[in-house]
Coordinates of C-alpha atoms and ligand atoms in Angstrom, one line a residue:
Chain N
X20 CA 79.1 68.2 88.4
X21 CA 81.2 71.3 88.9
X22 CA 84.1 71.5 91.3
X23 CA 84.2 75.3 91.1
X24 CA 83.8 77.2 94.4
X25 CA 81.5 80.1 94.5
X26 CA 83.0 83.3 95.6
X27 CA 81.0 86.5 95.1
X28 CA 82.9 88.9 92.9
X29 CA 83.5 92.1 94.8
X30 CA 85.4 95.3 94.1
X31 CA 87.7 94.7 97.1
X32 CA 88.6 91.2 95.8
X33 CA 89.4 92.8 92.4
X34 CA 91.8 95.3 94.0
X35 CA 93.5 92.7 96.1
X36 CA 93.8 90.5 93.1
X37 CA 95.4 93.2 91.1
X38 CA 97.9 93.9 93.8
X39 CA 98.7 90.2 94.2
X40 CA 99.1 90.0 90.4
X41 CA 101.8 92.6 90.5
X42 CA 103.7 90.8 93.2
X43 CA 102.9 87.5 91.5
X44 CA 104.4 88.7 88.2
X45 CA 107.4 90.5 89.6
X46 CA 108.4 88.8 92.8
X47 CA 111.0 86.6 91.2
X48 CA 112.9 89.4 89.5
X49 CA 112.6 91.7 92.5
X50 CA 113.9 89.2 95.0
X51 CA 116.9 88.0 92.8
X52 CA 117.7 91.6 92.1
X53 CA 117.9 92.3 95.8
X54 CA 120.1 89.2 96.4
X55 CA 122.4 90.4 93.6
X56 CA 122.6 93.9 95.0
X57 CA 123.4 92.6 98.4
X58 CA 126.1 90.3 97.1
X59 CA 127.5 93.1 94.9
X60 CA 127.8 95.5 97.9
X61 CA 129.2 92.7 100.1
X62 CA 132.0 91.7 97.7
X63 CA 132.8 95.4 96.9
X64 CA 133.3 96.1 100.5
X65 CA 135.1 92.8 101.4
X66 CA 137.6 92.7 98.5
X67 CA 139.6 95.3 96.6
X68 CA 139.6 93.5 93.3
X69 CA 135.8 93.0 92.9
X70 CA 134.7 96.5 92.1
X71 CA 137.2 97.1 89.3
X72 CA 136.4 97.5 85.6
X73 CA 138.6 94.7 84.7
X74 CA 137.0 92.2 87.1
X75 CA 133.4 93.2 86.2
X76 CA 134.2 93.0 82.4
X77 CA 135.6 89.6 83.0
X78 CA 132.6 88.4 85.0
X79 CA 130.3 89.7 82.3
X80 CA 132.2 87.6 79.8
X81 CA 132.3 84.5 82.1
X82 CA 128.6 84.4 82.8
X83 CA 127.6 84.8 79.1
X84 CA 127.2 81.1 78.2
X85 CA 125.0 80.6 81.3
X86 CA 122.9 83.7 80.6
X87 CA 122.4 82.7 77.0
X88 CA 121.3 79.2 77.7
X89 CA 119.2 80.3 80.7
X90 CA 117.1 82.5 78.4
X91 CA 116.3 79.5 76.2
X92 CA 115.8 77.3 79.3
X93 CA 113.3 79.8 80.6
X94 CA 111.1 79.0 77.6
X95 CA 111.5 75.2 78.2
X96 CA 110.8 75.4 82.0
X97 CA 107.8 77.7 81.5
X98 CA 106.2 75.1 79.3
X99 CA 106.6 72.7 82.2
X100 CA 109.5 70.8 80.6
X101 CA 113.2 70.6 81.3
X102 CA 116.3 70.2 79.2
X103 CA 119.1 68.4 81.0
X104 CA 121.3 67.9 77.9
X105 CA 122.5 71.5 77.5
X106 CA 125.8 70.9 79.2
X107 CA 126.6 67.9 77.1
X108 CA 125.6 69.7 73.9
X109 CA 127.9 72.5 75.0
X110 CA 130.8 70.0 75.3
X111 CA 130.1 68.4 71.9
X112 CA 129.7 71.7 70.2
X113 CA 133.0 73.0 71.7
X114 CA 134.8 69.8 70.8
X115 CA 133.4 69.7 67.2
X116 CA 134.2 73.4 66.7
X117 CA 137.9 72.9 67.6
X118 CA 138.3 69.6 65.7
X119 CA 136.7 70.8 62.4
X120 CA 138.4 74.2 62.6
X121 CA 141.8 72.5 63.0
X122 CA 141.4 70.3 60.0
X123 CA 139.4 72.6 57.7
X124 CA 137.2 75.6 57.4
X125 CA 136.5 77.7 60.5
X126 CA 133.1 78.8 59.0
X127 CA 132.1 75.2 58.5
X128 CA 133.2 74.4 62.0
X129 CA 131.0 77.2 63.4
X130 CA 128.0 76.2 61.3
X131 CA 128.5 72.6 62.3
X132 CA 128.8 73.3 66.0
X133 CA 125.5 75.2 65.9
X134 CA 123.7 72.7 63.7
X135 CA 124.8 69.9 66.0
X136 CA 123.1 71.7 68.9
X137 CA 120.0 72.4 66.8
X138 CA 119.8 68.8 65.6
X139 CA 120.1 67.3 69.1
X140 CA 117.5 69.8 70.3
X141 CA 115.2 68.8 67.5
X142 CA 115.5 65.1 68.5
X143 CA 114.8 66.0 72.1
X144 CA 111.8 68.1 71.1
X145 CA 110.4 65.5 68.7
X146 CA 110.6 62.7 71.2
X147 CA 109.0 64.8 73.8
X148 CA 106.3 66.4 71.7
X149 CA 105.4 63.7 69.3
X150 CA 106.8 60.6 71.1
X151 CA 104.9 61.7 74.2
X152 CA 107.9 61.0 76.4
X153 CA 108.8 63.1 79.4
X154 CA 111.4 65.7 78.5
X155 CA 113.2 64.9 81.8
X156 CA 113.8 61.3 80.6
X157 CA 114.6 62.2 77.0
X158 CA 117.1 64.9 77.8
X159 CA 118.6 62.8 80.6
X160 CA 119.3 60.1 78.0
X161 CA 120.7 62.9 75.7
X162 CA 122.9 64.1 78.5
X163 CA 124.6 60.8 78.7
X164 CA 124.7 59.9 75.0
X165 CA 125.9 63.3 73.8
X166 CA 128.7 63.5 76.3
X167 CA 129.7 60.1 75.2
X168 CA 129.7 61.2 71.6
X169 CA 131.9 64.2 72.5
X170 CA 134.4 62.0 74.3
X171 CA 134.3 59.6 71.3
X172 CA 135.2 62.3 68.7
X173 CA 137.9 63.8 70.9
X174 CA 139.3 60.7 72.5
X175 CA 139.2 62.8 75.7
X176 CA 141.8 65.3 74.5
X177 CA 141.2 69.0 74.1
X178 CA 142.0 70.6 70.7
X179 CA 143.5 74.1 70.5
X180 CA 141.7 76.8 68.4
X181 CA 143.9 79.1 66.5
X182 CA 141.5 80.5 63.9
X183 CA 141.4 84.3 63.6
X184 CA 137.8 83.9 62.6
X185 CA 136.7 82.0 65.7
X186 CA 138.9 83.5 68.5
X187 CA 137.2 86.9 68.5
X188 CA 133.9 85.2 69.3
X189 CA 135.4 84.7 72.8
X190 CA 137.9 87.4 73.1
X191 CA 136.9 90.2 70.7
X192 CA 136.1 93.5 72.4
X193 CA 133.6 96.2 71.5
X194 CA 133.0 99.3 73.6
X195 CA 134.9 97.8 76.5
X196 CA 133.0 94.6 76.7
X197 CA 133.8 91.2 75.3
X198 CA 131.9 89.6 72.4
X199 CA 130.3 86.9 74.6
X200 CA 128.8 89.7 76.7
X201 CA 127.3 91.4 73.7
X202 CA 125.9 88.0 72.4
X203 CA 124.3 87.6 75.8
X204 CA 122.8 91.0 75.7
X205 CA 121.3 90.4 72.3
X206 CA 120.0 87.0 73.3
X207 CA 118.4 88.4 76.5
X208 CA 116.8 91.2 74.5
X209 CA 115.5 88.9 71.8
X210 CA 114.3 86.4 74.4
X211 CA 112.5 89.0 76.4
X212 CA 110.7 90.3 73.3
X213 CA 109.6 86.9 72.1
X214 CA 108.6 85.8 75.6
X215 CA 106.5 88.9 76.4
X216 CA 105.4 90.2 73.1
X217 CA 104.7 87.4 70.6
X218 CA 102.1 84.8 70.3
X219 CA 104.8 82.1 70.7
X220 CA 105.7 83.5 74.1
X221 CA 102.1 83.6 75.1
X222 CA 101.6 80.0 74.1
X223 CA 104.7 79.0 76.0
X224 CA 103.1 80.3 79.1
X225 CA 99.8 78.7 78.2
X226 CA 101.3 75.3 77.6
X227 CA 102.8 75.3 81.1
X228 CA 99.6 76.8 82.6
X229 CA 97.0 74.6 81.0
X230 CA 98.1 72.8 77.9
X231 CA 94.6 71.3 77.3
X232 CA 93.1 74.7 77.4
X233 CA 95.5 75.8 74.7
X234 CA 94.9 72.7 72.6
X235 CA 91.1 73.3 72.8
X236 CA 91.8 76.9 71.7
X237 CA 93.1 75.4 68.4
X238 CA 96.8 75.7 69.0
X239 CA 99.2 72.8 68.3
X240 CA 100.8 72.3 71.7
X241 CA 103.3 69.8 70.3
X242 CA 104.8 72.4 68.0
X243 CA 105.4 74.7 70.9
X244 CA 107.2 71.9 72.8
X245 CA 109.2 71.0 69.8
X246 CA 110.2 74.6 69.3
X247 CA 111.4 75.3 72.8
X248 CA 113.5 72.2 73.1
X249 CA 115.0 72.8 69.6
X250 CA 115.9 76.3 70.8
X251 CA 117.7 75.2 73.9
X252 CA 119.7 72.8 71.8
X253 CA 120.7 75.5 69.3
X254 CA 121.6 78.0 72.1
X255 CA 123.6 75.3 74.0
X256 CA 125.5 74.9 70.7
X257 CA 126.1 78.6 70.7
X258 CA 127.3 78.5 74.3
X259 CA 129.8 75.7 73.2
X260 CA 131.2 78.0 70.5
X261 CA 131.5 80.9 73.0
X262 CA 133.2 78.8 75.6
X263 CA 135.6 77.2 73.2
X264 CA 136.5 80.4 71.5
X265 CA 137.1 82.1 74.9
X266 CA 139.4 79.3 76.1
X267 CA 141.0 79.0 72.6
X268 CA 140.4 75.3 72.9
X269 CA 137.6 72.8 72.5
X270 CA 137.3 70.1 75.2
X271 CA 134.7 67.4 75.4
X272 CA 134.7 67.9 79.1
X273 CA 133.5 71.5 79.0
X274 CA 130.0 72.1 80.3
X275 CA 130.0 69.4 82.9
X276 CA 127.2 70.2 85.3
X277 CA 126.4 73.3 83.2
X278 CA 122.8 72.2 83.0
X279 CA 122.4 72.4 86.7
X280 CA 123.9 75.9 86.8
X281 CA 121.5 77.0 84.1
X282 CA 118.5 75.5 85.8
X283 CA 119.6 77.1 89.1
X284 CA 119.8 80.5 87.4
X285 CA 116.3 80.1 85.9
X286 CA 114.7 79.0 89.2
X287 CA 116.5 81.8 91.0
X288 CA 115.0 84.2 88.6
X289 CA 111.5 83.3 89.6
X290 CA 110.5 80.9 86.8
X291 CA 108.2 78.1 88.2
X292 CA 109.5 74.6 87.7
X293 CA 105.9 73.4 87.3
X294 CA 105.5 75.8 84.3
X295 CA 103.2 78.6 83.5
X296 CA 105.3 81.4 84.9
X297 CA 108.7 82.6 83.7
X298 CA 110.9 85.6 83.5
X299 CA 113.7 86.1 81.0
X300 CA 115.1 89.1 82.9
X301 CA 114.9 87.1 86.1
X302 CA 116.9 84.2 84.5
X303 CA 119.5 86.6 83.2
X304 CA 119.9 88.2 86.7
X305 CA 120.0 84.7 88.2
X306 CA 122.8 83.7 86.0
X307 CA 124.7 86.8 86.7
X308 CA 124.2 86.2 90.4
X309 CA 125.7 82.8 90.2
X310 CA 128.7 84.2 88.4
X311 CA 129.1 87.0 90.9
X312 CA 129.1 84.5 93.8
X313 CA 131.8 82.3 92.3
X314 CA 133.9 85.4 91.3
X315 CA 133.5 87.0 94.7
X316 CA 134.3 83.9 96.7
X317 CA 137.4 83.3 94.6
X318 CA 138.5 86.9 95.3
X319 CA 137.8 86.4 99.0
X320 CA 140.3 83.5 98.7
X321 CA 137.6 81.2 100.2
X322 CA 138.2 77.6 99.5
X323 CA 136.8 77.0 96.0
X324 CA 134.6 74.3 97.2
X325 CA 132.5 76.9 99.0
X326 CA 131.2 78.1 95.6
X327 CA 128.7 75.3 94.9
X328 CA 127.8 75.1 98.6
X329 CA 126.9 78.8 98.6
X330 CA 125.1 78.6 95.3
X331 CA 123.0 75.7 96.6
X332 CA 122.1 77.5 99.8
X333 CA 121.0 80.6 97.9
X334 CA 118.9 78.4 95.6
X335 CA 117.1 76.8 98.6
X336 CA 116.4 80.2 100.2
X337 CA 115.0 81.5 96.9
X338 CA 112.8 78.5 96.4
X339 CA 111.5 78.7 99.9
X340 CA 110.6 82.3 99.5
X341 CA 108.9 81.5 96.2
X342 CA 106.9 78.7 97.7
X343 CA 105.8 80.8 100.7
X344 CA 104.7 83.7 98.6
X345 CA 102.9 81.8 95.9
X346 CA 101.1 79.2 98.0
X347 CA 98.4 81.7 98.9
X348 CA 97.9 83.0 95.4
X349 CA 98.1 79.9 93.2
X350 CA 95.7 78.0 95.3
X351 CA 93.1 78.0 92.5
X352 CA 95.5 76.3 90.1
X353 CA 93.6 73.4 88.4
Chain R
X19 CA 59.9 79.0 71.5
X20 CA 60.6 82.6 72.2
X21 CA 61.4 83.7 68.7
X22 CA 58.9 83.2 65.9
X23 CA 59.6 80.9 63.0
X24 CA 62.9 79.1 62.6
X25 CA 64.2 77.3 59.6
X26 CA 64.9 73.8 61.0
X27 CA 64.9 72.1 57.7
X28 CA 68.7 72.3 57.0
X29 CA 70.3 71.3 60.3
X30 CA 73.3 73.4 61.3
X31 CA 74.8 70.5 63.3
X32 CA 74.3 66.9 62.4
X33 CA 76.0 64.2 64.6
X34 CA 75.2 60.6 63.5
X35 CA 76.1 57.3 65.1
X36 CA 78.7 58.7 67.5
X37 CA 80.6 56.1 69.5
X38 CA 83.2 56.5 72.0
X39 CA 85.0 54.1 74.3
X40 CA 87.3 54.9 77.2
X41 CA 89.1 51.7 78.0
X42 CA 86.5 49.1 79.1
X43 CA 83.8 51.8 79.3
X44 CA 81.7 52.4 76.2
X45 CA 80.5 55.9 77.0
X46 CA 78.6 56.6 73.8
X47 CA 77.0 53.8 71.8
X48 CA 75.7 55.4 68.6
X49 CA 74.3 58.8 69.6
X50 CA 72.6 61.1 67.1
X51 CA 72.1 64.8 67.6
X52 CA 70.7 67.4 65.3
X53 CA 70.6 71.1 65.9
X54 CA 68.9 73.6 63.7
X55 CA 69.7 77.2 63.1
X56 CA 68.8 79.3 66.0
X57 CA 67.6 76.3 67.9
X58 CA 68.3 75.8 71.6
X59 CA 68.7 72.2 72.5
X60 CA 68.9 71.1 76.1
X61 CA 71.1 68.1 76.4
X62 CA 70.3 66.2 79.6
X63 CA 71.3 63.0 81.3
X64 CA 72.6 61.5 84.4
X65 CA 76.1 62.2 85.7
X66 CA 78.5 60.3 83.5
X67 CA 75.9 59.9 80.7
X68 CA 78.4 61.2 78.2
X69 CA 77.0 64.7 77.6
X70 CA 80.4 66.5 77.9
X71 CA 82.1 63.9 75.8
X72 CA 79.6 64.2 73.0
X73 CA 79.9 68.0 73.0
X74 CA 83.8 67.9 73.2
X75 CA 83.6 65.9 69.9
X76 CA 81.6 68.7 68.3
X77 CA 84.1 71.2 69.5
X78 CA 86.9 69.0 68.1
X79 CA 88.6 68.4 71.5
X80 CA 87.8 64.6 71.5
X81 CA 87.8 62.3 68.5
X82 CA 84.9 59.9 68.2
X83 CA 85.7 56.2 67.6
X84 CA 83.1 56.2 64.8
X85 CA 80.2 58.3 63.6
X86 CA 79.9 61.4 61.6
X87 CA 79.8 65.1 62.5
X88 CA 78.6 67.7 60.0
X89 CA 78.3 71.4 60.4
X90 CA 76.2 73.1 57.7
X91 CA 76.6 69.9 55.7
X92 CA 80.4 69.9 55.8
X93 CA 82.1 66.9 57.4
X94 CA 84.1 67.9 60.5
X95 CA 84.7 64.5 62.1
X96 CA 87.9 64.4 64.2
X97 CA 89.5 67.3 62.5
X98 CA 90.5 69.0 65.7
X99 CA 89.7 72.1 67.7
X100 CA 91.1 74.6 65.2
X101 CA 88.9 73.3 62.4
X102 CA 85.9 73.3 64.7
X103 CA 86.5 76.8 65.8
X104 CA 87.0 77.8 62.2
X105 CA 83.6 76.3 61.4
X106 CA 82.1 78.5 64.0
X107 CA 81.8 76.2 67.0
X108 CA 82.5 77.6 70.4
X109 CA 82.2 75.8 73.6
X110 CA 82.2 76.7 77.3
X111 CA 83.8 73.6 78.8
X112 CA 82.6 72.2 82.1
X113 CA 86.1 72.6 83.5
X114 CA 86.3 76.1 81.9
X115 CA 89.7 75.4 80.3
X116 CA 91.2 78.8 81.3
X117 CA 94.9 79.4 81.7
X118 CA 95.4 80.6 85.3
X119 CA 98.7 82.2 84.6
X120 CA 97.4 84.3 81.7
X121 CA 95.4 87.5 82.3
X122 CA 91.8 88.0 81.4
X123 CA 92.3 89.5 78.0
X124 CA 94.9 86.8 77.2
X125 CA 92.3 84.1 78.0
X126 CA 89.6 85.8 75.9
X127 CA 92.0 86.0 72.9
X128 CA 93.7 82.7 73.4
X129 CA 94.4 81.1 70.0
X130 CA 93.4 84.3 68.1
X131 CA 95.6 87.0 69.5
X132 CA 95.8 90.3 67.7
X133 CA 99.3 91.1 66.5
X134 CA 101.0 93.4 64.1
X135 CA 101.9 91.4 61.0
X136 CA 105.4 92.7 60.4
X137 CA 106.9 92.8 63.8
X138 CA 104.7 89.9 65.0
X139 CA 104.3 92.0 68.2
X140 CA 101.2 91.2 70.2
X141 CA 98.8 94.2 70.2
X142 CA 98.3 94.1 74.0
X143 CA 96.7 97.5 74.1
X144 CA 94.0 96.6 71.6
X145 CA 93.3 93.2 73.1
X146 CA 92.8 94.8 76.5
X147 CA 90.6 97.5 75.1
X148 CA 88.4 95.0 73.1
X149 CA 88.3 92.6 76.1
X150 CA 87.1 95.4 78.3
X151 CA 84.5 96.3 75.7
X152 CA 83.3 92.8 75.2
X153 CA 83.0 92.2 78.9
X154 CA 81.0 95.4 79.3
X155 CA 78.7 94.4 76.5
X156 CA 78.0 91.2 78.3
X157 CA 77.5 93.1 81.6
X158 CA 80.3 91.1 83.1
X159 CA 81.9 93.1 85.9
X160 CA 85.6 92.6 85.8
X161 CA 87.4 95.9 86.5
X162 CA 90.9 94.9 85.2
X163 CA 91.5 92.8 82.2
X164 CA 95.2 92.6 83.3
X165 CA 94.3 90.5 86.3
X166 CA 95.5 86.9 86.2
X167 CA 92.7 84.4 86.0
X168 CA 94.3 82.5 89.0
X169 CA 93.2 85.3 91.4
X170 CA 89.6 85.4 90.2
X171 CA 86.5 83.8 91.8
X172 CA 84.7 80.8 90.4
X173 CA 81.9 82.9 89.1
X174 CA 84.2 85.4 87.4
X175 CA 86.1 82.6 85.8
X176 CA 82.9 81.1 84.5
X177 CA 81.9 84.5 83.1
X178 CA 85.2 84.8 81.3
X179 CA 84.7 81.4 79.7
X180 CA 81.3 82.4 78.5
X181 CA 82.6 85.7 77.2
X182 CA 85.3 83.9 75.3
X183 CA 82.8 81.6 73.6
X184 CA 80.3 84.3 72.6
X185 CA 82.7 87.1 71.6
X186 CA 83.8 85.7 68.3
X187 CA 80.3 85.4 66.8
X188 CA 79.9 81.6 66.8
X189 CA 77.4 79.8 64.6
X190 CA 77.1 77.1 67.3
X191 CA 77.4 77.8 71.0
X192 CA 77.9 74.8 73.3
X193 CA 77.5 75.6 77.0
X194 CA 78.5 72.8 79.4
X195 CA 77.2 73.7 82.8
X196 CA 77.8 77.4 82.2
X197 CA 75.9 78.6 85.3
X198 CA 77.2 76.2 88.0
X199 CA 79.2 78.9 89.8
X200 CA 77.0 81.9 89.0
X201 CA 74.9 83.9 91.3
X202 CA 71.1 84.3 90.5
X203 CA 71.5 87.6 88.6
X204 CA 74.3 86.2 86.5
X205 CA 72.3 83.0 85.7
X206 CA 69.4 85.2 84.5
X207 CA 71.9 87.1 82.3
X208 CA 73.3 84.0 80.8
X209 CA 69.8 82.7 80.0
X210 CA 69.0 86.0 78.4
X211 CA 72.2 85.8 76.4
X212 CA 71.1 82.4 75.1
X213 CA 67.8 83.8 74.0
X214 CA 69.5 86.8 72.4
X215 CA 72.0 84.8 70.4
X216 CA 69.5 82.2 69.3
X217 CA 67.3 85.0 68.0
X218 CA 70.2 86.0 65.9
X219 CA 70.4 82.5 64.4
X220 CA 73.1 81.0 66.6
X221 CA 72.4 77.4 67.5
X222 CA 72.8 76.6 71.1
X223 CA 73.4 73.3 73.0
X224 CA 72.9 73.8 76.7
X225 CA 74.0 71.2 79.2
X226 CA 72.8 72.0 82.8
X227 CA 71.6 70.2 85.8
X228 CA 69.4 73.3 86.6
X229 CA 66.5 71.8 84.7
X230 CA 64.2 74.8 85.4
X231 CA 66.6 76.9 83.3
X232 CA 66.1 74.5 80.4
X233 CA 62.3 75.1 80.5
X234 CA 63.0 78.8 80.1
X235 CA 65.2 78.7 77.0
X236 CA 65.2 75.3 75.3
X237 CA 63.2 74.5 72.2
X238 CA 63.9 70.8 72.6
X239 CA 65.3 68.4 75.1
X240 CA 67.5 65.5 74.2
X241 CA 67.9 62.9 76.9
X242 CA 71.0 60.6 76.9
X243 CA 70.8 57.5 79.0
X244 CA 73.5 54.8 79.2
X245 CA 75.2 56.0 76.0
X246 CA 72.2 56.2 73.7
X247 CA 69.5 58.7 72.8
X248 CA 66.8 57.8 75.3
X249 CA 64.1 60.4 74.7
X250 CA 63.5 63.6 72.8
X251 CA 60.8 66.0 73.7
X252 CA 59.7 69.7 73.7
X253 CA 59.0 71.7 76.8
X254 CA 55.3 71.8 76.0
X255 CA 55.1 68.0 76.0
X256 CA 56.5 67.5 79.4
X257 CA 57.2 69.1 82.8
X258 CA 60.0 69.0 85.3
X259 CA 58.9 65.6 86.7
X260 CA 58.6 64.1 83.2
X261 CA 62.2 65.3 82.3
X262 CA 63.6 63.8 85.5
X263 CA 61.8 60.5 84.9
X264 CA 63.3 60.4 81.4
X265 CA 66.8 61.1 82.7
X266 CA 66.4 58.1 84.9
X267 CA 65.9 56.0 81.9
X268 CA 62.2 55.5 82.2
Ligands
ATP7 N1 89.3 61.2 78.9 C1 88.6 60.3 79.6 N2 89.2 59.1 79.9 C2 88.5 58.2 80.5 N3 87.2 58.2 80.8 C3 86.6 59.4 80.5 C4 87.2 60.4 79.8 N4 86.3 61.4 79.6 C5 85.2 61.0 80.1 N5 85.3 59.7 80.6 C6 84.2 58.9 81.2 O1 83.1 59.0 80.4 C7 81.9 59.0 81.1 C8 81.1 60.2 80.6 O2 81.7 61.4 81.0 P1 81.1 62.8 80.6 O3 82.0 63.8 81.2 O4 80.9 62.9 79.2 O5 79.7 62.7 81.4 P2 78.6 63.9 81.6 O6 77.4 63.4 81.0 O7 79.1 65.2 81.1 O8 78.5 63.9 83.2 P3 78.3 65.1 84.2 O9 76.8 65.4 84.2 O10 78.8 64.6 85.5 O11 79.1 66.3 83.7 C9 82.3 59.1 82.5 O12 82.1 57.8 83.1 C10 83.7 59.5 82.5 O13 84.4 58.9 83.6
MG8 MG1 79.8 66.8 81.9

């Protein structure tokens, strides 16, 4: 027996559908861009320091780790999965980078920091895709275990970084902008291309939309899941390197609650937590928005505790808007 | 029945002794099914008789507990959807299996996207053009291949699922309730499509509860009842009443 409803196809419905499609596809990016624009104007008017080259260049550097990981997280969330371990991976990678660089080769330290992230991502991905466990549980376990590992190898101390090879990764400048900003720009561009213009990106959407449909089309869904979670691990490792290089020190405590900031950025950008719909540009703008909020509030000399409160409120408003708008359109979701 | 002589001696599809158990429920208990080249088989049976399960096995989406599946003599048992598709088997699933968040062209090309080999860039333009062409060939009226499937009507979605199955020149076309959401004109078009492809030598398995349709296109009926082959007959041997009686296990 079929559960399909019969609606006669008409030209009018087609046109309405096409218009809804446009909104459906771009609403996330449009709304977060509007929020960012409003905040930008607000902080520019309310503070003297916000709209200065120096401040904006610094914000662009500060948000880089979040932007970079948010891009990878967009892939994960679009498949309907989640990665809670990115903050802990960031901490471990930062700590490992500093420790190994102190006692030996900076190049080895860099490679190791990235490979650690990749390896943990691979384990997350394998347990999720082939072990048939929920990514939420797997990466929750990793969140705890990896942070523990970071504390174990550092004994809780932070290690200074002095390497001339590593420091420019955080503090080098090119054409006025810091290296982390350029890394973020490259990652966003690459992520956008892969997400929108390759088969892999198409399959990421399909996994989140209807994994069984993709499986029946002959695509190995498990490999897609493995790939996206490996990717967030690697990119979280990169974020650890960027963070440690910028602070000139690796601490096992860096990246605490980073996963929540990243997920907030992604959701702000219009990516659906249930999967099937994501926007790389939206996630990047979402991450920048969170950075602008914390920067602007600090410049306003508001109590620093208002930063997470404001970010939380904006998240709720964004999600409410999303839910309202999509409830009418995604009704046929099966 | 509609198209002259057919070579039924070398079966295109051979399923032997297919068994499948879901938990305590043994859905299929040793079912056989043979389909010749260009033959249209009407697979019928009560709700829950195991028709969809049997055909999902042919399409590689479900693995049988035991039994053997051969296509053109080559064993294909449990080798997955990709292998089945490569062997020329296409199926319109009862639940359609479309991705709501992907557009019409994307669904048509799912799993065999056109891309440029070097940059690995999807050739969106060509896929949309070919999708529009394929839909037009099948007289499916969908104005915009960029529309998300989520926004489309049940009948349109069904039409897309059919288009996806027939576009890539299958050897075996399995249609599981393909007309459930279609209007009369579209049903007639689908039946004509079945006649057309079978004349070209494509084997068709049609599952439908619209039994009158089966009398229009099927060369043979296979009746499943309680997990076994219950009856097998041709349209000339029986009538609507006879088929209904057979479906009830009598
Ligand atoms: N994945 C599954 N897990 C558990 N039970 C299943 C599964 N797939 C099918 N079944 C059961 O197998 C039986 C046969 O299902 P199937 O869909 O093959 O029947 P059908 O003949 O296609 O029925 P209908 O005419 O209603 O489409 C049903 O009782 C169904 O509940
Ligand atoms: Mg069925």
